[in-house]
PDB file of C-alpha atoms in Angstrom:
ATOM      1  CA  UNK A   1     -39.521  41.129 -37.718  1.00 66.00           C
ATOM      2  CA  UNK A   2     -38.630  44.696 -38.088  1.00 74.00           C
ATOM      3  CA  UNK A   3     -37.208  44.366 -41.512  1.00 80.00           C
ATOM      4  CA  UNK A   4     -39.933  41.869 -42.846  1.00 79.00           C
ATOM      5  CA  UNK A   5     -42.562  44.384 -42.101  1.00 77.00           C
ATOM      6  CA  UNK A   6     -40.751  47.252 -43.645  1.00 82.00           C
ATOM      7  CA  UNK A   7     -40.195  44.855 -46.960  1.00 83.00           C
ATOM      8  CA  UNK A   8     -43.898  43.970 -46.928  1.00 80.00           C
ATOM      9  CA  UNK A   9     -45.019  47.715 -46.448  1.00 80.00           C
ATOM     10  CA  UNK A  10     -43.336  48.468 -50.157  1.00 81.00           C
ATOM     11  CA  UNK A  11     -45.233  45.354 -51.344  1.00 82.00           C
ATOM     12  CA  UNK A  12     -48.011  46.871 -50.276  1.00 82.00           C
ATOM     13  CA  UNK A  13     -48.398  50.343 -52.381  1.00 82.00           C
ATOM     14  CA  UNK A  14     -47.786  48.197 -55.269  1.00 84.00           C
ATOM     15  CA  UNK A  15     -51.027  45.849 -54.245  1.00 83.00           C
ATOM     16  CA  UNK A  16     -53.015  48.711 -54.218  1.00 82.00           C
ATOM     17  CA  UNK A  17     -51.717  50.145 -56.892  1.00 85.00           C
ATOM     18  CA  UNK A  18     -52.654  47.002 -58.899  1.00 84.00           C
ATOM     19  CA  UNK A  19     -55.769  47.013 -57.123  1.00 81.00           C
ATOM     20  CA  UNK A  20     -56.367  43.399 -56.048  1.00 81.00           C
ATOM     21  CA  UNK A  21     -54.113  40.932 -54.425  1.00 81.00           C
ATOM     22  CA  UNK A  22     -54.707  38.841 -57.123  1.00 82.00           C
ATOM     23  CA  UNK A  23     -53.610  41.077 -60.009  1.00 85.00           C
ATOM     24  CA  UNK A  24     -50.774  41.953 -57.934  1.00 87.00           C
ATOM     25  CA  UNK A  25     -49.455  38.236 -57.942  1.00 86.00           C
ATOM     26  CA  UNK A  26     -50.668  37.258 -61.722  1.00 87.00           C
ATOM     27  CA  UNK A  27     -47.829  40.339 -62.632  1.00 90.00           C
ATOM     28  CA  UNK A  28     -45.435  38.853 -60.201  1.00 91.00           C
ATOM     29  CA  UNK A  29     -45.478  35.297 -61.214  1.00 91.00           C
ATOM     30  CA  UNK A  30     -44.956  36.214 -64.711  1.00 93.00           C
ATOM     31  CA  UNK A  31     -42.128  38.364 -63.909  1.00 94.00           C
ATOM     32  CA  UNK A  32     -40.406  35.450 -61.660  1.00 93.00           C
ATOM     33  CA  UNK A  33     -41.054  32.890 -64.032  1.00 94.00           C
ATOM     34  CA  UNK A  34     -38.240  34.699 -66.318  1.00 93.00           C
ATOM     35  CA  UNK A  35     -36.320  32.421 -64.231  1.00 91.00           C
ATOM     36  CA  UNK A  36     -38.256  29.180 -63.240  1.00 93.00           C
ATOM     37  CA  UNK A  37     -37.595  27.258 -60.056  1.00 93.00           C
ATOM     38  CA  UNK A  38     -35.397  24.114 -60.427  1.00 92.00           C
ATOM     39  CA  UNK A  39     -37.631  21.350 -60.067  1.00 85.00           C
ATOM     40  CA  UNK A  40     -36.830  19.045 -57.369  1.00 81.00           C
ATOM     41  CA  UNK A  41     -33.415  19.310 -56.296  1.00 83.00           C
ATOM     42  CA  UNK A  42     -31.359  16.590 -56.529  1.00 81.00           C
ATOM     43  CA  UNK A  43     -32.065  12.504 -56.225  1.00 80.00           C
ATOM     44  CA  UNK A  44     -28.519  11.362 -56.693  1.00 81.00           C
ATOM     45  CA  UNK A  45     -27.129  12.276 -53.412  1.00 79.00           C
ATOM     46  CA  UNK A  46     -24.856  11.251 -50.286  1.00 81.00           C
ATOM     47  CA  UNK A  47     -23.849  12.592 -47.555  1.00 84.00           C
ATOM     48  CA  UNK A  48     -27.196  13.102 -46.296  1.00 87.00           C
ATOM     49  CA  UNK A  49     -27.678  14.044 -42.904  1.00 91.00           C
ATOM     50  CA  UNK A  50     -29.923  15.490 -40.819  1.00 94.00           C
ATOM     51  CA  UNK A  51     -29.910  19.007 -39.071  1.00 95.00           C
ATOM     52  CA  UNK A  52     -32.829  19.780 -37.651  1.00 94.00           C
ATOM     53  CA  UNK A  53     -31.707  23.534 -37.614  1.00 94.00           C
ATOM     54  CA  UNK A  54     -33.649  26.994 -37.173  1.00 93.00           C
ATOM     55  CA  UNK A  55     -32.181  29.694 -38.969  1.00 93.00           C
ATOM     56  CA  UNK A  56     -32.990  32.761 -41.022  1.00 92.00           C
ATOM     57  CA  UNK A  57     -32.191  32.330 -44.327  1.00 93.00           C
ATOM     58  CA  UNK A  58     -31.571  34.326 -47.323  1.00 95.00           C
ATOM     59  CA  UNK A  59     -34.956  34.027 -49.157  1.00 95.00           C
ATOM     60  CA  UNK A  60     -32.989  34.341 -52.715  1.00 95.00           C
ATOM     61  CA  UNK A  61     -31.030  31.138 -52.088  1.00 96.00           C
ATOM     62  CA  UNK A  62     -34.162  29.246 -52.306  1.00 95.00           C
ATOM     63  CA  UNK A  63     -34.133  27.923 -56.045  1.00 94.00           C
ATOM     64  CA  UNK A  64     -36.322  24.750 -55.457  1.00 93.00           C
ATOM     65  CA  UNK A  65     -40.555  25.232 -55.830  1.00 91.00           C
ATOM     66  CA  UNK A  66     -40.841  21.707 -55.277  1.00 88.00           C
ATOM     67  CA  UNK A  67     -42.857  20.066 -57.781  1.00 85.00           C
ATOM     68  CA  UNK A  68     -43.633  23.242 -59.511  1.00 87.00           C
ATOM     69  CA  UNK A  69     -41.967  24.502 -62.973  1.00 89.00           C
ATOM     70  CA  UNK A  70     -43.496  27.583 -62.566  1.00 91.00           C
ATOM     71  CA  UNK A  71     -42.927  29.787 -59.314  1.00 91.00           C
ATOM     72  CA  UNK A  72     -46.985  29.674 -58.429  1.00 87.00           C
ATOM     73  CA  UNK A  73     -47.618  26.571 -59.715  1.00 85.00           C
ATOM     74  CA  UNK A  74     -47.826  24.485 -56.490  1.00 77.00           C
ATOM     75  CA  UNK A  75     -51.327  25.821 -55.751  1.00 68.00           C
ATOM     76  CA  UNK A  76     -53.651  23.059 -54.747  1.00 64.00           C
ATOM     77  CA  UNK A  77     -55.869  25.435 -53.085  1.00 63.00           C
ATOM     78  CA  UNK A  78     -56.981  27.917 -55.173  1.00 56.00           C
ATOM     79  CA  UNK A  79     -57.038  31.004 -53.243  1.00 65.00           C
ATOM     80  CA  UNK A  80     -54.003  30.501 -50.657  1.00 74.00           C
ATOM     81  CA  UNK A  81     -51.642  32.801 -52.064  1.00 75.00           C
ATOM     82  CA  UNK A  82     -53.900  35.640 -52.446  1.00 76.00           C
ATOM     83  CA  UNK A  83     -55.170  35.090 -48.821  1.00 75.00           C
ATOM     84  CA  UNK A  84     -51.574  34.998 -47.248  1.00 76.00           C
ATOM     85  CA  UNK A  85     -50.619  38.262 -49.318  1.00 77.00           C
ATOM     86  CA  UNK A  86     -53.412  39.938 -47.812  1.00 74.00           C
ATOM     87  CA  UNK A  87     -52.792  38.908 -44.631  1.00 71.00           C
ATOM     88  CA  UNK A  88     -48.979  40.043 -44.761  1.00 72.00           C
ATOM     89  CA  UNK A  89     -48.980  43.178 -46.167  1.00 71.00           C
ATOM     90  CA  UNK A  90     -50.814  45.196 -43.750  1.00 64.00           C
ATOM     91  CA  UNK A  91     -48.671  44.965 -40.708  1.00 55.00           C
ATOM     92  CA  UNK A  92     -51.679  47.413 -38.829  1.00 62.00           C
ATOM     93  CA  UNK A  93     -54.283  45.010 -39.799  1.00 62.00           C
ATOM     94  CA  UNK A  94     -55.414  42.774 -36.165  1.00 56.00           C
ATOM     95  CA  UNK A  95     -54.887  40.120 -38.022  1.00 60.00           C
ATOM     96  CA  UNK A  96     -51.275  40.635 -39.003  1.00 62.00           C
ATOM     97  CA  UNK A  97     -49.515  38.638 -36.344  1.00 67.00           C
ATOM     98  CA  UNK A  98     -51.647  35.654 -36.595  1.00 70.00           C
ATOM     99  CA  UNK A  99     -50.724  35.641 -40.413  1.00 67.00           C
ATOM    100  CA  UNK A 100     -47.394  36.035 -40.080  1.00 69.00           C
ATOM    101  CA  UNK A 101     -47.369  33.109 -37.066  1.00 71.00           C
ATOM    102  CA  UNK A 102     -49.279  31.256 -39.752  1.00 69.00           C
ATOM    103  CA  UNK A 103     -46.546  31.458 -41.933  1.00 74.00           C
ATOM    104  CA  UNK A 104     -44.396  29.826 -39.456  1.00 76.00           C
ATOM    105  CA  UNK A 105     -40.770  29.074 -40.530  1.00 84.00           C
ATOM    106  CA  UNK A 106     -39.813  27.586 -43.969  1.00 91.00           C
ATOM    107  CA  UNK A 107     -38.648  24.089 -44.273  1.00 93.00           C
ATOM    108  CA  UNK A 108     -36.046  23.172 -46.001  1.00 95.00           C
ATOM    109  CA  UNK A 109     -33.419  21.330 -47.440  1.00 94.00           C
ATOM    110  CA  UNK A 110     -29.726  22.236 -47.584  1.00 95.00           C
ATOM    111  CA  UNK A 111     -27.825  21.745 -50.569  1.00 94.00           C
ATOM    112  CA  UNK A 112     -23.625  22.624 -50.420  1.00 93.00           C
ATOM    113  CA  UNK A 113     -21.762  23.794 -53.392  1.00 93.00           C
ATOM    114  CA  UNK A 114     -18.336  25.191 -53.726  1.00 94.00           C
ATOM    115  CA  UNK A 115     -19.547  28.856 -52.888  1.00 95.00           C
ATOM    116  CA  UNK A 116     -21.578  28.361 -50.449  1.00 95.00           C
ATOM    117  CA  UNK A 117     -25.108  26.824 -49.717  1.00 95.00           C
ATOM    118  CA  UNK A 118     -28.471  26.476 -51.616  1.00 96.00           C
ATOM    119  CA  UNK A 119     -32.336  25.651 -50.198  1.00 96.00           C
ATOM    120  CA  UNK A 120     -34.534  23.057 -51.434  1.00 94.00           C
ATOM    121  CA  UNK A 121     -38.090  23.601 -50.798  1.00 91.00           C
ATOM    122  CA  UNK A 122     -39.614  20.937 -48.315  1.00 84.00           C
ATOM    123  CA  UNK A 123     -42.831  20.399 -46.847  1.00 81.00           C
ATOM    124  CA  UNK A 124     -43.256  24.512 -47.503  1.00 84.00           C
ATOM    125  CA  UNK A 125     -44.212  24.796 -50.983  1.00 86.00           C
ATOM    126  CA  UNK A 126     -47.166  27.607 -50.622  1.00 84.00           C
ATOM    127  CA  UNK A 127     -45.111  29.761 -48.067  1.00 86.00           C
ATOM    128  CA  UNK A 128     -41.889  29.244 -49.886  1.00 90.00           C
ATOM    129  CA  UNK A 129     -43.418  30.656 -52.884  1.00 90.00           C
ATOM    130  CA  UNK A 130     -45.212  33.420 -51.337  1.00 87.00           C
ATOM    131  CA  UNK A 131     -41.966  34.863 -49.549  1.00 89.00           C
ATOM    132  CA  UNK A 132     -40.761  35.103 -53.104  1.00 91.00           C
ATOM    133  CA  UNK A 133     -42.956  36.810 -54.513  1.00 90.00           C
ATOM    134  CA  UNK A 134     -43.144  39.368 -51.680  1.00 88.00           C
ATOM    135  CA  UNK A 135     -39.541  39.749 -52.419  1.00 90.00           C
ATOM    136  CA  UNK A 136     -38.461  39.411 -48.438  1.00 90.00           C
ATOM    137  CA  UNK A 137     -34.740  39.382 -48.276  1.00 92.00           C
ATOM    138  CA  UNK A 138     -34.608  36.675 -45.470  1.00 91.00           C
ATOM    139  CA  UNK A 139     -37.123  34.573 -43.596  1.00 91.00           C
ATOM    140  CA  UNK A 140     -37.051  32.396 -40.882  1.00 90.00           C
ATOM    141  CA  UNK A 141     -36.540  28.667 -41.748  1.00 93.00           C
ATOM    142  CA  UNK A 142     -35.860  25.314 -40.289  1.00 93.00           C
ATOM    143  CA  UNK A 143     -33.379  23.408 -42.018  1.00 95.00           C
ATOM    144  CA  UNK A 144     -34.839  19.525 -42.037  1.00 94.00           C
ATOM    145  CA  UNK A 145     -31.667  17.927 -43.928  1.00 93.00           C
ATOM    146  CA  UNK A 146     -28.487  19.217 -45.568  1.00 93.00           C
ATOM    147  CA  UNK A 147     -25.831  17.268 -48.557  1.00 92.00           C
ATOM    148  CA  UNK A 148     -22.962  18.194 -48.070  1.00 90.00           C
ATOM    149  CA  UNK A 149     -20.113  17.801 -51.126  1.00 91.00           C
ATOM    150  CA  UNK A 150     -19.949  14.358 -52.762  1.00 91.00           C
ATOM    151  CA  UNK A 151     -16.219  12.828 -51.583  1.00 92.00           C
ATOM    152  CA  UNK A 152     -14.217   9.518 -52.753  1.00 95.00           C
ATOM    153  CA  UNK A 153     -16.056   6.275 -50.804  1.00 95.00           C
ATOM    154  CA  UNK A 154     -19.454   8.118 -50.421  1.00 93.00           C
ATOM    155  CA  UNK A 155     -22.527   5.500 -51.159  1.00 93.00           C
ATOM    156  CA  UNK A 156     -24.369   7.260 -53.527  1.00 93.00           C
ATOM    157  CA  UNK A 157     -27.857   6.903 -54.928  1.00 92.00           C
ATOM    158  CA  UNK A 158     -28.694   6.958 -58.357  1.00 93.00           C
ATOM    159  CA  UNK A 159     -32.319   6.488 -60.140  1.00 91.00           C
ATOM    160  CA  UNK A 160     -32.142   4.458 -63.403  1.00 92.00           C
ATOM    161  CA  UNK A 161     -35.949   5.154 -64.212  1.00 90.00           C
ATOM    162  CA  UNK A 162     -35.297   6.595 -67.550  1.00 90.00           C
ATOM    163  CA  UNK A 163     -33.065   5.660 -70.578  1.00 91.00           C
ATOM    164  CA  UNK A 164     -31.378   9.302 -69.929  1.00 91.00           C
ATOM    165  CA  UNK A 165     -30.801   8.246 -66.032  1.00 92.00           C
ATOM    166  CA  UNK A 166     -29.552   4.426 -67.206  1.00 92.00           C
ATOM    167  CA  UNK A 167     -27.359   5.739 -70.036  1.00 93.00           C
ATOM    168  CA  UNK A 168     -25.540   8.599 -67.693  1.00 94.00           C
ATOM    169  CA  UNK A 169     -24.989   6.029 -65.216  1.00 94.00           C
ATOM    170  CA  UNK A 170     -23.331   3.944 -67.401  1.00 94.00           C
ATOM    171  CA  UNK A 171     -21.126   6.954 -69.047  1.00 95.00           C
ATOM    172  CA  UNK A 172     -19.824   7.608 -64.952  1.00 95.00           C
ATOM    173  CA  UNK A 173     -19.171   4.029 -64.478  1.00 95.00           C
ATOM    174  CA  UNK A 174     -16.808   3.720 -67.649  1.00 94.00           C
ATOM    175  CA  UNK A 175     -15.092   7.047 -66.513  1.00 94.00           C
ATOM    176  CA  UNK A 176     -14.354   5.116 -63.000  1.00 95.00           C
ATOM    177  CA  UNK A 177     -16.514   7.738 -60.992  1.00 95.00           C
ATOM    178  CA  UNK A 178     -18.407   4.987 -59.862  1.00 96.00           C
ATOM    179  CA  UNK A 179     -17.346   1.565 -58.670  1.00 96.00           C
ATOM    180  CA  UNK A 180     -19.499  -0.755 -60.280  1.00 95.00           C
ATOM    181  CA  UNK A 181     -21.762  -1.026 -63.917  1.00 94.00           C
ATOM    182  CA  UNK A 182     -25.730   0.165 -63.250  1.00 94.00           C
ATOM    183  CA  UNK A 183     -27.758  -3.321 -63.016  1.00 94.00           C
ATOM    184  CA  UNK A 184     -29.499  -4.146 -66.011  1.00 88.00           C
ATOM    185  CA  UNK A 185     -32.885  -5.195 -64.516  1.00 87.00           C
ATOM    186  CA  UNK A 186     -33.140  -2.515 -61.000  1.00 90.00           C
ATOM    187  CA  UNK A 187     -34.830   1.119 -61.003  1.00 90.00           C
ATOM    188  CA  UNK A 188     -32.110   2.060 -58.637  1.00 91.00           C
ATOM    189  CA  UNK A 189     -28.296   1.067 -57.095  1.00 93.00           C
ATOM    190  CA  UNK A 190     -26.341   2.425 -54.493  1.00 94.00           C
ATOM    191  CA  UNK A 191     -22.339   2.405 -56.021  1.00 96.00           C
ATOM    192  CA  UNK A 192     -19.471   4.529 -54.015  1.00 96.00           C
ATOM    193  CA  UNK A 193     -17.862   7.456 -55.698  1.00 95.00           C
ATOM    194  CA  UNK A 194     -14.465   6.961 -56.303  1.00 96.00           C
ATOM    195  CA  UNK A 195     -13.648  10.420 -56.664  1.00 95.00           C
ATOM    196  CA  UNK A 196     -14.623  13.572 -54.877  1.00 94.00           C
ATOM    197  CA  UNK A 197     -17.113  15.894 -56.375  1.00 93.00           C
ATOM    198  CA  UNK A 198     -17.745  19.787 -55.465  1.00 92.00           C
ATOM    199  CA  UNK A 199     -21.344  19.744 -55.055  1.00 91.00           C
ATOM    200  CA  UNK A 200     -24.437  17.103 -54.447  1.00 87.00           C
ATOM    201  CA  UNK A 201     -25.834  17.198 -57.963  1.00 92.00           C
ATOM    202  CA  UNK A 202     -22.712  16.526 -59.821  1.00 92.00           C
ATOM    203  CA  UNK A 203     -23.957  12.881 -60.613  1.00 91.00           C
ATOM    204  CA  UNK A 204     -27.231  14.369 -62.272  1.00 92.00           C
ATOM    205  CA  UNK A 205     -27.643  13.906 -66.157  1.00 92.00           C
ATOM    206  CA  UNK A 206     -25.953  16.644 -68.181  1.00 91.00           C
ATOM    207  CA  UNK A 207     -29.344  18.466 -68.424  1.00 91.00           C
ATOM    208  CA  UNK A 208     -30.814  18.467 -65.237  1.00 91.00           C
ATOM    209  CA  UNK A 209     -27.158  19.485 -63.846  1.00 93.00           C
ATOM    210  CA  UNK A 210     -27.264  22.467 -66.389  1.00 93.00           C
ATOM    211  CA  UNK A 211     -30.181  23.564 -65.250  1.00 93.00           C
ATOM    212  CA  UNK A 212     -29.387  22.992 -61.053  1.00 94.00           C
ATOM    213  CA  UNK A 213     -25.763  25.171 -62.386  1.00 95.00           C
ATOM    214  CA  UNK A 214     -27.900  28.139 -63.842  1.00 95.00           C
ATOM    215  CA  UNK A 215     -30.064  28.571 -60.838  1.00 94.00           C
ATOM    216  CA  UNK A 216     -26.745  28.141 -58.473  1.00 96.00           C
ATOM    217  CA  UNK A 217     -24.952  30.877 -60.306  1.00 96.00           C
ATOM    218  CA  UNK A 218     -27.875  33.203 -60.080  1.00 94.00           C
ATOM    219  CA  UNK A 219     -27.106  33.081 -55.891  1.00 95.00           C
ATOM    220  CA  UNK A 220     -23.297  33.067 -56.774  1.00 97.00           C
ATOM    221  CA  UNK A 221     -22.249  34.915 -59.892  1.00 97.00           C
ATOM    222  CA  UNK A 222     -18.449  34.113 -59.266  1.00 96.00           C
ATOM    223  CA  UNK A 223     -19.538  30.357 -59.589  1.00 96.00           C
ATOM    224  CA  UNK A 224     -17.450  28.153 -62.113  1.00 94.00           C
ATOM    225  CA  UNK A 225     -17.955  24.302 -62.936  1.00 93.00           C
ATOM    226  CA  UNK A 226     -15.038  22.714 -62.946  1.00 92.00           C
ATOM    227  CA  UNK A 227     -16.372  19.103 -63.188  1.00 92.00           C
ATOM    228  CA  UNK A 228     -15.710  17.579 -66.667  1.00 90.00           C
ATOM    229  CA  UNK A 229     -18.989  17.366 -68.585  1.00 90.00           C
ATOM    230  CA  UNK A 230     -19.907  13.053 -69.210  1.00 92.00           C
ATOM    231  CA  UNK A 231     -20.155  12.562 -73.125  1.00 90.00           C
ATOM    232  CA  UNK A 232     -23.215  10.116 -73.178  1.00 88.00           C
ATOM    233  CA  UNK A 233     -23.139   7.689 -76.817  1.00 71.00           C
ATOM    234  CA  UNK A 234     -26.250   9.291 -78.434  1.00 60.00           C
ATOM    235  CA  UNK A 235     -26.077   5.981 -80.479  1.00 54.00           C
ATOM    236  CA  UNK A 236     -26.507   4.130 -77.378  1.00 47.00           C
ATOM    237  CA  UNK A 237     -29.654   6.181 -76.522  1.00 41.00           C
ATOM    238  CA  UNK A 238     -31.550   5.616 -80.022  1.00 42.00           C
ATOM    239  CA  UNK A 239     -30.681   1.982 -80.119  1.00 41.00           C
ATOM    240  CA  UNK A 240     -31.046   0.587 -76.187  1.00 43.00           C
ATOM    241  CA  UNK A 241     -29.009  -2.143 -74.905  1.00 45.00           C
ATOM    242  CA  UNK A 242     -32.135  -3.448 -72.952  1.00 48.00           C
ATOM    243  CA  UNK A 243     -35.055  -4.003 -75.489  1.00 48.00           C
ATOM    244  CA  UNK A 244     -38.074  -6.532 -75.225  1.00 52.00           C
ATOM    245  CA  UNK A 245     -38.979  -8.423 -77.280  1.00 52.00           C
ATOM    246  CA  UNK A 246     -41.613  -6.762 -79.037  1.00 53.00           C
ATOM    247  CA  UNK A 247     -38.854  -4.182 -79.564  1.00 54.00           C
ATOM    248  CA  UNK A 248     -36.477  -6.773 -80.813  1.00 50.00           C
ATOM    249  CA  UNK A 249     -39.128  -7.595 -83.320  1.00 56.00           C
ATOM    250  CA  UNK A 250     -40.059  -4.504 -84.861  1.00 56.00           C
ATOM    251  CA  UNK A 251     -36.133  -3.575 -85.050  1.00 57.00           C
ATOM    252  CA  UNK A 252     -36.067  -7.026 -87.246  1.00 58.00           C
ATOM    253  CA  UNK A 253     -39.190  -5.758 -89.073  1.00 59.00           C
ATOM    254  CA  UNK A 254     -37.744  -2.189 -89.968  1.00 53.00           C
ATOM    255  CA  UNK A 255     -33.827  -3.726 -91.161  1.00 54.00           C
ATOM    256  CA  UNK A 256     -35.951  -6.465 -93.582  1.00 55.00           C
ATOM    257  CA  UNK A 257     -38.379  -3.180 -95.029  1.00 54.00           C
ATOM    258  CA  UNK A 258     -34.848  -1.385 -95.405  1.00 49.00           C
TER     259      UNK A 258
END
């Protein structure tokens, strides 16, 4: 408690230097949104289990907003954030306890890589983003679930929702990461792994796993990816194996006007 109210006491002369709470945060999102929050985690997972854990955590592993691109974009009520900085940064204000037990603890989602862990914001969105903008170093939280690294036998789940999703998953079947071909006609399927993998979003699409990478190796500089990148066939993606008809027919129509 000691060191949160110290941290929030710096916050503070820069509030009222800005004059407003609201100022304050307009500056702060844009300066945070240099680096975005990773939207949603991860959806291709195993080794899920759950933890149930309080802890305090380091508030600058969190690179999850939830739904959010933009760090302050989860605001469905419009003046939360500016109420809970107000509350927090006077420590002397009467108040300042019964804002701070508002806050409660974060919850989370754990998320292991090969240098150690990374948060996923839960059912915590507002406070998650407010203790980042306040810059607090840690923060209590309470750890809901936790993936742990992705190993040889694992049932996985992987989302086939998009032609980007259906196409990757057919790229990690051929290389034998998976053991079975995605289902033509299913949103999902649940294949094991057939080899071990360093970290739960290594079975991602190349793009969303680039961006998951970046936002790991901001917490861990030191961190390398050492899991081959999966060539996709781009050809594959502008011509899809699973048309309808009406697709089928305008195909026709184009090769005949060619």
């Amino acid at each position: 408690m000691t060191e949160v109210i110290e941290e929030l006491a710096q916050v503070k002369s820069e509030v009222v230097a800005f004059g407003t709470a609201q100022e304050w945060l307009d500056s702060r999102w844009a300066q945070m949104n240099a680096n975005p929050p990773v939207v949603l985690m991860t959806s291709n997972y195993g080794n899920q289990r759950t933890v149930n854990e309080s802890t305090d955590i380091h508030v600058d592993s969190i690179v999850d907003g939830g739904e959010a691109v933009k760090w302050g974009g989860v605001n469905n009520r419009g003046d939360s954030y500016r109420q809970i900085v107000q509350g927090l940064i006077d420590s002397s204000d009467p108040d300042f306890d019964d804002w701070f037990s508002r806050m409660g603890r974060l919850r989370l989602f754990r998320h292991h890589g090969p240098e150690g862990p990374i948060y996923e914001t839960g059912n915590s969105r507002h406070r998650v983003h407010t203790v980042k903008a306040l810059r607090l170093s840690r923060f209590p939280a309470r750890v809901e679930f936790e993936y742990s690294p992705l190993a040889a036998g694992d049932e996985v789940v992987i989302n086939l929702d998009s032609d980007e999703e259906r196409r990757h998953a057919e790229a990690i079947a051929k290389l034998g990461w998976i053991d079975e071909e995605p289902p033509k006609y299913s949103h999902m399927f649940s294949p094991r792994l057939t080899i071990d993998l360093p970290y739960t979003w290594a079975l991602e699409p190349n793009a969303k796993r680039q961006r998951i990478n970046e936002a790991y190796a901001r917490v861990y500089p030191e961190f390398v990816d050492t899991v081959p990148t999966v060539v996709v066939d781009e050809e594959e993606i502008k011509e899809p194996k699973h048309r309808s008809l009406w697709q089928h027919i305008r195909a026709a129509w184009k090769s005949e006007e060619a």
